[in-house]
Coordinates of C-alpha atoms in Angstrom, one line a residue:
M1 CA 35.9 3.2 57.6
V2 CA 37.3 1.3 54.6
C3 CA 34.3 -1.0 54.6
S4 CA 31.9 1.9 54.5
M5 CA 33.9 3.6 51.8
L6 CA 33.8 0.4 49.8
I7 CA 30.0 0.2 49.7
W8 CA 29.6 3.9 48.6
L9 CA 32.5 3.6 46.2
D10 CA 30.8 0.7 44.4
N11 CA 27.4 2.5 44.3
T12 CA 28.8 5.7 42.8
V13 CA 31.1 3.8 40.3
L14 CA 28.0 2.0 39.0
S15 CA 26.0 5.2 38.6
T16 CA 28.8 6.6 36.5
A17 CA 29.0 3.5 34.4
L18 CA 25.2 3.4 33.6
E19 CA 25.5 5.4 30.5
T20 CA 28.3 3.2 29.2
L21 CA 26.5 0.0 30.0
A22 CA 23.5 1.3 28.0
D23 CA 25.8 1.9 25.0
P24 CA 25.2 -0.7 22.2
V25 CA 28.8 -0.6 21.1
H26 CA 31.0 0.1 24.1
G27 CA 28.8 -1.4 26.8
L28 CA 26.3 -4.2 27.1
N29 CA 23.4 -2.6 25.2
A30 CA 21.4 -2.7 28.5
T31 CA 17.9 -1.4 28.4
P32 CA 16.6 0.9 31.2
S33 CA 14.8 -2.0 32.9
E34 CA 18.1 -4.1 32.8
L35 CA 20.0 -1.1 34.3
Q36 CA 17.3 -0.9 37.0
W37 CA 17.8 -4.5 37.8
A38 CA 21.6 -4.1 37.8
T39 CA 21.0 -1.6 40.6
G40 CA 17.9 -3.2 42.1
S41 CA 19.2 -6.8 42.3
Y42 CA 22.0 -5.5 44.5
T43 CA 19.6 -3.6 46.7
L44 CA 17.1 -6.5 46.8
T45 CA 19.6 -8.9 48.3
F46 CA 21.2 -6.2 50.5
A47 CA 17.8 -5.4 52.1
T48 CA 16.5 -8.9 52.2
L49 CA 19.4 -10.4 54.1
M50 CA 20.1 -7.6 56.5
F51 CA 18.2 -8.9 59.5
T52 CA 19.6 -12.4 59.0
A53 CA 23.2 -11.0 58.7
G54 CA 22.8 -8.9 61.8
A55 CA 21.6 -11.9 63.8
L56 CA 24.5 -14.0 62.5
S57 CA 26.9 -11.2 63.4
D58 CA 25.7 -11.1 67.0
R59 CA 25.9 -14.9 67.3
Y60 CA 29.2 -15.8 65.5
G61 CA 31.2 -12.6 66.0
H62 CA 31.1 -9.3 64.2
R63 CA 34.7 -9.7 62.8
S64 CA 34.0 -13.2 61.3
V65 CA 30.9 -12.0 59.6
L66 CA 32.6 -8.9 58.3
V67 CA 35.5 -10.8 56.8
T68 CA 33.0 -13.2 55.1
G69 CA 31.1 -10.4 53.6
L70 CA 34.3 -8.8 52.3
V71 CA 35.4 -12.0 50.6
V72 CA 31.9 -12.5 49.0
F73 CA 32.0 -8.9 47.8
A74 CA 35.4 -9.2 46.2
G75 CA 34.6 -12.5 44.4
S76 CA 31.3 -11.2 43.0
S77 CA 33.1 -8.0 41.9
V78 CA 35.4 -10.1 39.7
W79 CA 32.3 -11.9 38.4
A80 CA 30.6 -8.6 37.5
A81 CA 33.8 -7.3 35.8
Y82 CA 33.8 -10.2 33.4
A83 CA 30.0 -10.6 32.9
G84 CA 29.2 -11.6 29.3
G85 CA 25.8 -9.9 29.3
A86 CA 23.3 -7.9 31.2
G87 CA 21.8 -11.0 32.8
Q88 CA 25.2 -12.1 34.3
L89 CA 25.9 -8.6 35.5
I90 CA 22.5 -8.5 37.3
A91 CA 23.3 -11.9 39.0
A92 CA 26.8 -10.7 40.0
R93 CA 25.3 -7.5 41.5
A94 CA 22.9 -9.6 43.5
A95 CA 25.9 -11.5 44.9
M96 CA 27.6 -8.3 45.7
G97 CA 24.4 -7.3 47.7
V98 CA 24.9 -10.5 49.8
G99 CA 28.4 -9.4 50.7
S100 CA 27.2 -5.9 51.5
A101 CA 24.4 -7.3 53.8
L102 CA 27.1 -9.1 55.8
I103 CA 29.4 -6.1 55.9
M104 CA 27.2 -3.2 57.1
P105 CA 25.5 -4.5 60.3
A106 CA 28.8 -6.0 61.5
S107 CA 30.8 -2.8 60.8
L108 CA 28.3 -0.6 62.7
A109 CA 28.2 -3.1 65.6
I110 CA 32.0 -3.0 65.8
L111 CA 31.8 0.8 66.1
M112 CA 29.3 0.4 69.0
W113 CA 31.5 -2.1 70.8
T114 CA 34.8 -0.1 70.3
F115 CA 33.6 3.4 71.4
T116 CA 31.5 4.9 74.1
G117 CA 30.3 8.3 75.2
P118 CA 31.2 11.3 72.9
A119 CA 33.7 9.1 71.1
R120 CA 31.0 6.9 69.7
S121 CA 29.1 9.8 68.1
T122 CA 32.3 11.1 66.7
A123 CA 33.2 7.6 65.3
I124 CA 29.9 7.2 63.5
A125 CA 30.3 10.8 62.1
V126 CA 33.8 9.9 60.9
S127 CA 32.4 6.7 59.4
S128 CA 29.8 8.8 57.5
T129 CA 32.7 11.0 56.2
S130 CA 34.3 7.8 54.8
A131 CA 31.1 7.3 52.9
G132 CA 31.6 10.8 51.5
V133 CA 35.1 9.8 50.4
G134 CA 33.7 6.9 48.6
M135 CA 31.2 9.2 46.9
A136 CA 34.0 11.5 45.9
V137 CA 36.5 9.0 44.7
G138 CA 34.0 6.6 42.9
P139 CA 32.9 8.8 40.0
V140 CA 36.3 10.2 39.3
L141 CA 37.9 6.8 39.4
A142 CA 35.2 5.4 37.2
G143 CA 35.7 8.2 34.7
V144 CA 39.4 7.5 34.5
L145 CA 38.8 3.8 34.0
L146 CA 36.0 4.1 31.5
E147 CA 38.2 6.4 29.4
H148 CA 41.2 4.1 29.3
Y149 CA 39.8 0.6 29.9
W150 CA 36.7 -1.5 29.3
W151 CA 33.6 -1.1 31.5
G152 CA 34.4 -4.1 33.7
S153 CA 37.4 -2.3 35.2
V154 CA 35.1 -0.3 37.4
F155 CA 34.2 -3.4 39.3
L156 CA 37.8 -4.7 39.6
V157 CA 38.7 -1.6 41.6
N158 CA 36.8 -3.1 44.6
V159 CA 39.4 -5.9 45.0
P160 CA 42.4 -3.9 46.2
V161 CA 40.1 -2.0 48.6
V162 CA 38.9 -5.3 50.0
V163 CA 42.5 -6.6 50.5
L164 CA 43.3 -3.4 52.4
A165 CA 40.3 -3.8 54.6
L166 CA 41.1 -7.5 55.3
V167 CA 44.6 -6.6 56.4
G168 CA 43.4 -3.8 58.7
I169 CA 40.8 -6.1 60.2
A170 CA 43.3 -8.9 60.9
L171 CA 45.7 -6.5 62.6
L172 CA 43.3 -4.1 64.5
V173 CA 39.8 -5.4 65.0
P174 CA 38.9 -7.7 68.0
D175 CA 36.2 -10.3 67.5
F176 CA 33.4 -8.8 69.6
R177 CA 30.3 -10.9 70.2
S178 CA 27.5 -11.3 72.7
P179 CA 28.4 -13.6 75.6
V180 CA 24.8 -14.9 75.6
V181 CA 24.4 -17.4 72.8
R182 CA 21.0 -16.5 71.3
P183 CA 19.0 -18.9 69.2
L184 CA 19.1 -18.2 65.5
D185 CA 15.3 -17.7 65.3
P186 CA 14.9 -19.6 62.0
A187 CA 11.2 -18.7 61.7
G188 CA 11.9 -15.0 62.0
M189 CA 14.8 -15.2 59.5
L190 CA 12.8 -17.0 56.9
L191 CA 9.8 -14.7 57.2
S192 CA 12.0 -11.6 57.0
I193 CA 13.9 -12.9 54.0
G194 CA 10.7 -14.0 52.2
G195 CA 8.8 -10.7 53.0
L196 CA 11.6 -8.4 52.1
A197 CA 12.4 -10.3 48.9
A198 CA 8.8 -10.3 47.7
L199 CA 8.3 -6.6 48.6
A200 CA 11.6 -5.5 47.0
Y201 CA 10.9 -7.5 43.8
G202 CA 7.4 -6.0 43.4
L203 CA 8.8 -2.5 43.9
I204 CA 11.6 -3.0 41.4
R205 CA 9.2 -4.6 38.9
A206 CA 6.9 -1.5 39.3
G207 CA 9.7 0.6 37.8
Q208 CA 9.7 -1.6 34.6
V209 CA 6.1 -1.8 33.6
P210 CA 3.8 0.9 32.2
A211 CA 1.0 0.2 34.7
W212 CA 1.3 -0.8 38.4
S213 CA -2.0 -2.8 38.1
S214 CA 0.0 -5.7 36.6
T215 CA -0.2 -8.9 38.7
D216 CA 3.6 -9.3 38.9
V217 CA 3.7 -5.9 40.6
W218 CA 0.9 -5.9 43.2
A219 CA 0.9 -9.6 44.0
P220 CA 4.5 -9.8 45.3
I221 CA 4.1 -6.4 47.1
V222 CA 0.9 -7.7 48.9
A223 CA 2.6 -11.0 49.7
G224 CA 5.7 -9.2 51.0
L225 CA 3.6 -7.0 53.3
V226 CA 1.7 -10.0 54.6
L227 CA 4.9 -12.0 55.3
L228 CA 6.4 -9.0 57.1
A229 CA 3.2 -8.6 59.2
V230 CA 3.5 -12.3 60.2
F231 CA 7.2 -11.7 60.9
V232 CA 6.3 -8.9 63.4
L233 CA 3.7 -11.1 65.1
V234 CA 6.1 -14.0 65.4
E235 CA 8.9 -11.8 66.8
L236 CA 6.6 -10.4 69.4
R237 CA 5.9 -13.9 70.7
V238 CA 9.4 -15.4 70.5
K239 CA 11.3 -15.4 73.8
V240 CA 14.5 -14.3 72.2
P241 CA 13.7 -12.6 68.9
S242 CA 16.3 -11.7 66.3
F243 CA 14.8 -8.2 66.4
D244 CA 12.3 -6.7 68.8
P245 CA 9.6 -4.9 66.7
R246 CA 8.7 -2.8 69.8
L247 CA 11.7 -0.7 69.0
L248 CA 10.0 0.6 65.9
A249 CA 6.9 1.4 67.8
R250 CA 8.8 4.1 69.7
R251 CA 8.2 7.4 68.1
A252 CA 11.9 8.5 68.0
F253 CA 13.4 5.2 66.7
G254 CA 10.6 4.4 64.2
G255 CA 10.2 8.0 63.0
G256 CA 13.9 8.5 62.7
N257 CA 14.3 5.4 60.6
A258 CA 11.3 6.4 58.5
A259 CA 12.9 9.8 57.8
L260 CA 16.2 8.2 56.8
G261 CA 14.3 5.8 54.5
L262 CA 12.5 8.7 52.7
L263 CA 15.8 10.5 52.4
L264 CA 17.5 7.5 50.8
F265 CA 14.5 7.2 48.5
A266 CA 15.2 10.6 47.2
V267 CA 18.9 10.2 46.9
S268 CA 18.7 7.0 45.0
A269 CA 16.1 8.4 42.5
L270 CA 18.1 11.6 42.0
T271 CA 21.4 9.7 41.5
F272 CA 19.7 7.6 38.8
Y273 CA 18.5 10.7 37.0
N274 CA 21.8 12.6 37.4
A275 CA 23.9 9.9 35.7
F276 CA 21.8 10.2 32.5
Y277 CA 21.5 14.0 32.7
M278 CA 25.2 14.6 33.0
Q279 CA 26.5 12.0 30.5
G280 CA 23.5 11.7 28.2
A281 CA 21.6 15.0 27.9
R282 CA 24.7 17.2 28.7
G283 CA 27.1 15.1 26.8
Y284 CA 29.9 15.0 29.4
S285 CA 32.5 12.2 29.4
P286 CA 32.5 9.8 32.4
M287 CA 35.6 11.6 33.7
E288 CA 33.9 15.1 33.4
A289 CA 30.7 13.7 35.0
G290 CA 32.7 12.3 37.8
L291 CA 34.5 15.6 38.5
A292 CA 31.1 17.4 38.3
G293 CA 29.8 15.3 41.1
L294 CA 32.7 16.1 43.5
P295 CA 30.8 19.0 45.2
T296 CA 28.2 16.5 46.5
A297 CA 30.8 14.2 48.0
L298 CA 32.7 17.1 49.5
G299 CA 29.6 18.5 51.1
A300 CA 28.8 15.0 52.5
I301 CA 32.4 14.8 53.9
L302 CA 32.1 18.2 55.6
G303 CA 28.4 17.8 56.6
A304 CA 28.7 14.8 58.9
P305 CA 31.2 16.2 61.4
L306 CA 29.6 19.6 61.2
G307 CA 26.2 18.1 62.0
A308 CA 27.7 16.2 65.0
Y309 CA 29.3 19.4 66.3
L310 CA 26.1 21.4 65.9
V311 CA 24.0 18.7 67.6
R312 CA 26.3 18.9 70.6
R313 CA 25.7 22.7 70.8
W314 CA 22.0 22.7 70.1
S315 CA 19.9 19.6 69.5
L316 CA 19.3 16.9 67.0
R317 CA 15.9 18.4 65.9
L318 CA 17.2 22.0 65.5
V319 CA 20.0 20.8 63.2
T320 CA 18.6 17.9 61.2
V321 CA 15.1 19.1 60.3
P322 CA 16.3 22.4 58.7
A323 CA 19.1 20.5 57.0
L324 CA 16.7 17.9 55.5
T325 CA 14.4 20.7 54.3
V326 CA 17.3 22.4 52.5
A327 CA 18.2 19.0 50.9
A328 CA 14.6 18.7 49.7
L329 CA 14.7 22.2 48.1
T330 CA 18.0 21.4 46.3
M331 CA 16.5 18.2 44.9
G332 CA 13.5 20.1 43.7
A333 CA 15.9 22.6 42.0
Y334 CA 16.6 19.9 39.4
G335 CA 13.3 21.0 38.0
L336 CA 15.1 24.2 36.9
F337 CA 18.0 22.4 35.1
G338 CA 18.1 22.5 31.4
L339 CA 20.5 21.5 28.6
R340 CA 22.4 24.8 28.9
T341 CA 22.3 25.5 32.6
P342 CA 25.7 27.0 33.7
L343 CA 27.8 24.3 35.3
G344 CA 28.8 26.7 38.1
W345 CA 25.2 26.9 39.4
I346 CA 24.8 23.2 39.3
E347 CA 28.1 22.7 41.3
L348 CA 27.0 25.2 43.9
L349 CA 23.7 23.5 44.3
L350 CA 25.3 20.0 44.6
L351 CA 27.7 21.3 47.3
V352 CA 24.7 22.6 49.4
Q353 CA 22.9 19.4 48.8
G354 CA 25.8 17.2 49.9
L355 CA 26.4 19.3 53.0
S356 CA 22.7 19.1 54.1
I357 CA 22.5 15.4 53.5
G358 CA 25.7 14.8 55.5
M359 CA 24.3 16.8 58.4
V360 CA 21.2 14.5 58.5
L361 CA 22.7 11.1 57.8
G362 CA 25.6 11.2 60.3
P363 CA 23.9 12.6 63.4
V364 CA 20.6 10.7 63.0
T365 CA 22.3 7.4 62.4
A366 CA 24.5 8.0 65.5
A367 CA 21.5 8.8 67.6
L368 CA 19.5 5.8 66.5
I369 CA 22.4 3.3 66.8
S370 CA 23.3 4.6 70.3
T371 CA 20.0 3.4 71.7
L372 CA 20.7 -0.2 70.9
P373 CA 21.9 -2.7 73.5
L374 CA 25.4 -4.1 72.8
D375 CA 24.4 -7.8 72.8
R376 CA 22.0 -7.0 69.9
A377 CA 24.1 -4.4 68.1
G378 CA 24.2 -6.4 64.9
A379 CA 20.5 -7.2 64.6
G380 CA 19.5 -3.7 65.8
S381 CA 21.8 -1.8 63.4
A382 CA 20.4 -4.0 60.6
V383 CA 17.1 -2.3 61.0
T384 CA 18.5 1.1 60.1
N385 CA 20.3 -0.3 57.1
T386 CA 17.2 -2.3 56.0
V387 CA 15.1 0.8 56.1
R388 CA 17.7 2.6 54.0
Q389 CA 17.9 -0.1 51.4
T390 CA 14.1 -0.4 51.2
G391 CA 14.0 3.3 50.6
S392 CA 16.6 3.0 47.9
V393 CA 14.5 0.2 46.2
I394 CA 11.4 2.3 46.2
G395 CA 13.3 5.3 45.0
I396 CA 14.7 3.4 42.0
A397 CA 11.3 1.8 41.2
V398 CA 9.3 5.0 41.5
G399 CA 12.0 7.2 39.9
G400 CA 12.5 4.8 37.0
T401 CA 8.7 4.5 36.4
I402 CA 8.2 8.3 36.4
M403 CA 11.2 8.7 34.0
S404 CA 10.1 6.0 31.6
I405 CA 6.4 7.0 31.5
V406 CA 6.9 10.8 31.1
Y407 CA 9.8 10.3 28.6
R408 CA 7.6 8.1 26.3
R409 CA 4.7 10.5 26.4
A410 CA 7.0 13.5 25.7
V411 CA 9.0 11.9 22.9
E412 CA 6.0 10.3 21.1
P413 CA 4.9 13.4 19.1
S414 CA 8.4 13.6 17.6
L415 CA 8.2 10.1 16.2
D416 CA 5.5 10.6 13.7
G417 CA 6.6 9.6 10.2
M418 CA 9.7 7.7 11.3
P419 CA 10.4 4.0 10.3
G420 CA 9.0 1.5 12.7
P421 CA 12.4 0.2 14.1
V422 CA 13.6 3.7 14.7
R423 CA 10.3 4.6 16.5
D424 CA 10.5 1.5 18.7
Q425 CA 14.1 2.1 19.6
A426 CA 13.5 5.7 20.4
R427 CA 10.6 4.8 22.8
V428 CA 12.9 2.7 25.0
S429 CA 15.1 5.5 26.3
A430 CA 16.8 8.7 25.4
E431 CA 20.1 6.7 25.1
Q432 CA 18.6 4.4 22.5
A433 CA 17.0 7.4 20.7
R434 CA 20.4 9.1 20.4
H435 CA 22.0 5.9 19.0
A436 CA 19.2 5.5 16.5
A437 CA 19.6 9.2 15.5
A438 CA 23.3 8.8 15.0
T439 CA 23.0 5.6 12.8
T440 CA 20.1 7.0 10.7
D441 CA 21.4 10.6 10.5
R442 CA 18.4 12.2 12.3
P443 CA 19.8 15.0 14.5
A444 CA 16.2 16.2 15.2
L445 CA 15.5 12.9 16.9
A446 CA 18.4 13.3 19.3
R447 CA 17.3 16.8 20.2
A448 CA 13.7 15.6 20.8
A449 CA 15.0 12.8 23.0
D450 CA 17.1 15.2 25.1
D451 CA 14.1 17.5 25.5
A452 CA 11.9 14.6 26.5
F453 CA 14.4 13.4 29.1
V454 CA 14.8 16.8 30.7
H455 CA 11.0 17.1 30.9
A456 CA 10.9 13.7 32.6
M457 CA 13.6 14.7 35.0
H458 CA 11.7 17.9 35.9
V459 CA 8.6 16.0 36.8
G460 CA 10.6 13.4 38.8
A461 CA 12.4 16.2 40.7
V462 CA 9.1 17.6 41.9
W463 CA 8.0 14.3 43.3
I464 CA 11.5 13.7 44.9
M465 CA 11.3 17.1 46.6
F466 CA 7.9 16.3 48.1
V467 CA 9.0 12.9 49.4
T468 CA 12.1 14.5 51.1
L469 CA 9.9 17.2 52.6
L470 CA 7.7 14.5 54.0
G471 CA 10.8 13.0 55.6
A472 CA 11.5 16.4 57.2
I473 CA 8.0 16.5 58.6
V474 CA 8.3 12.9 59.9
L475 CA 11.6 13.9 61.6
L476 CA 10.1 17.0 63.1
I477 CA 7.2 15.0 64.6
S478 CA 9.5 12.2 65.8
L479 CA 11.9 14.6 67.6
R480 CA 9.3 16.9 69.2
S481 CA 9.4 17.4 72.9
G482 CA 6.6 15.7 74.9
P483 CA 4.3 17.1 77.6
G484 CA 6.0 19.0 80.4
A485 CA 9.3 19.4 78.6
E486 CA 10.3 22.9 77.9
A487 CA 12.3 23.4 74.8
S488 CA 14.9 25.4 76.6
A489 CA 15.4 22.8 79.3
S490 CA 15.6 19.7 77.2
H491 CA 16.3 18.6 73.7
D492 CA 15.4 14.9 74.2
L493 CA 14.5 13.1 71.1
D494 CA 11.5 11.4 72.6
R495 CA 10.4 12.7 76.0
G496 CA 6.8 11.7 76.2
P497 CA 4.6 10.4 79.0
D498 CA 6.3 7.0 78.7
H499 CA 9.8 8.4 78.7
E500 CA 12.3 6.3 80.7
P501 CA 15.7 7.6 81.9
G502 CA 18.5 6.3 79.7
H503 CA 16.4 6.1 76.5
D504 CA 17.4 9.6 75.4
L505 CA 18.5 9.7 71.8
N506 CA 19.3 13.4 72.1
H507 CA 20.8 15.3 74.9
E508 CA 21.3 18.6 76.5
P509 CA 23.8 21.0 74.9
G510 CA 27.4 19.8 75.6
H511 CA 26.4 16.3 76.6
D512 CA 27.0 13.1 74.7
L513 CA 24.4 10.8 73.1
D514 CA 25.1 8.0 75.5
H515 CA 26.4 8.7 79.0
E516 CA 29.1 10.5 80.9
P517 CA 32.7 9.2 80.7
G518 CA 33.5 6.8 83.5
H519 CA 30.0 5.4 83.9
E520 CA 29.3 1.8 83.0
R521 CA 26.9 0.9 80.3
D522 CA 24.3 -1.6 81.1
G523 CA 25.9 -4.9 80.4
G524 CA 29.2 -3.3 79.5
G525 CA 32.6 -2.8 81.2
P526 CA 33.9 0.4 82.6
V527 CA 34.9 3.1 80.2
T528 CA 38.6 3.8 80.4
G529 CA 39.2 7.5 80.5
G530 CA 35.8 8.1 78.8
A531 CA 37.6 8.6 75.5
T532 CA 38.0 6.0 73.0
S533 CA 37.8 2.3 73.1
R534 CA 37.4 -1.0 74.9
T535 CA 40.5 -2.9 74.2
G536 CA 41.1 -6.6 73.8
A537 CA 39.2 -9.3 72.0
D538 CA 37.3 -10.5 75.0
V539 CA 35.6 -7.4 76.1
R540 CA 32.0 -8.5 76.3
P541 CA 28.9 -7.4 78.2
A542 CA 27.6 -9.2 81.1
P543 CA 24.5 -11.5 80.5
D544 CA 21.1 -9.9 80.8
P545 CA 19.5 -10.6 84.2
V546 CA 16.8 -12.6 82.3
P547 CA 18.3 -13.5 78.9
H548 CA 15.3 -15.5 77.8
A549 CA 12.9 -12.6 78.1
P550 CA 14.0 -9.4 76.5
D551 CA 12.6 -6.1 77.8
P552 CA 9.8 -4.6 75.8
L553 CA 11.9 -1.6 75.3
P554 CA 15.6 -2.7 75.7
H555 CA 17.6 0.0 77.4
V556 CA 21.0 1.1 76.7
S557 CA 22.5 2.6 79.8
D558 CA 21.9 3.4 83.4
P559 CA 19.9 6.5 84.1
L560 CA 21.9 9.5 83.0
P561 CA 23.0 11.5 86.1
H562 CA 23.2 14.7 84.2
V563 CA 19.7 14.5 82.6
S564 CA 16.9 15.5 84.9
D565 CA 13.2 15.1 84.2
P566 CA 11.6 18.6 84.2
D567 CA 8.4 17.1 85.6

């Protein structure tokens, strides 16, 4: 929980500090493209190394990899705090992404090993609420620090959280790992790293240029897609792949991950806009902006357990699809915000938005992770995290591009007759325009920049809403019942003609996502009391019957005795 909170704490802290980092006097005088890279470099390394980190976690032990990631994260946080310029900050953020890539697959894998049955779904929901705590604490803490200390203090706050996590891990977490020593699959690792790095670079670069026809945009994107296609072909032929691509071919697993990626696309783009809207256009201090964002975090904290509870009563589809639709509409409502919109209406909207997002992220993640075999928990959970981070990269790139292009077009008519340096500075961003207006005593320029930014945010909000609605459609299709399955009799996530018992990502009302207490998992030990945990550092699954030839669709558990095929 502390590790999950740390990741979200850092992300929200940075979003609060963006306005300060752009300040020529109190920050680093960072341009919008540099701020995109400060966010994007972290996401690039995070997404690029996720597959590799998951495979290393399965091979060398989840606790060992988790501790390594925390140490890297803490060291790079200190580096970021004392960065002497935007370039150093970007490099430090990339190093922090390496630490995060090691942390996330290992922490999710530890949850899978520790809990089973209903407790596992609850544990993943609780972990999601810890992310909400990070979202709540981050902006407020950043606001306090930015008002009393220099901007680097927002990164130093990560260090005591890492120390707390390391103490807890040393005292409480066994070193789970697969008993079957799998090869490291160097070809797959290199191809995944190269493909994801090239794709992420091209997408981030797309947010920094006026036209996507530039060679340094489309060339790395094409190269990345080609390398990832080769990666899939290689993994299909390797005897023991680091990740089996056939999992993504399953409608429920692939579609569920795609929907999460589209949701994170929208969340990242909207967070990028919101930081500049609250502190720039509305003029709130970092502390006030942090407090204004609390309803989103509160909604996320409440939404994850509420979603898990409702899924147990109804079904994953009936809960998450409407919730994702509501999230899309709240994001589109940013198109109605102006410079004088009452704060109360904004707070109410943010509360509903956070609640609906929490009701999607927690239950869908729990359902997807529960389908993975324990001996590949690290590599499998890396898939979900990689999709999320790739969605974040695209969200930052597309959101930044829309904001920059629309802002420049909207502010251009107001720049006629102004001196060349002022005009050039105002074209860069609304922040630069306000600074130029203050130094040259041109209040009309500041008003024009605010109006241009709000217009750009309105256009971006519409696109964000449609992307999120697309995610809801993907989720609806992915979770639909197959032939012969009556809606009243089954709520299985993917009950099609090729459905196999034990592959259910959903369940009948009142049943868990995995199996009944007291039954053994495939490859796992008996569940004590069906409640909480496997204890001891040496609780490991039995080897696969044929460890050198993974099943085309690796299964999780024995056929569920309480789930009957209506056919």
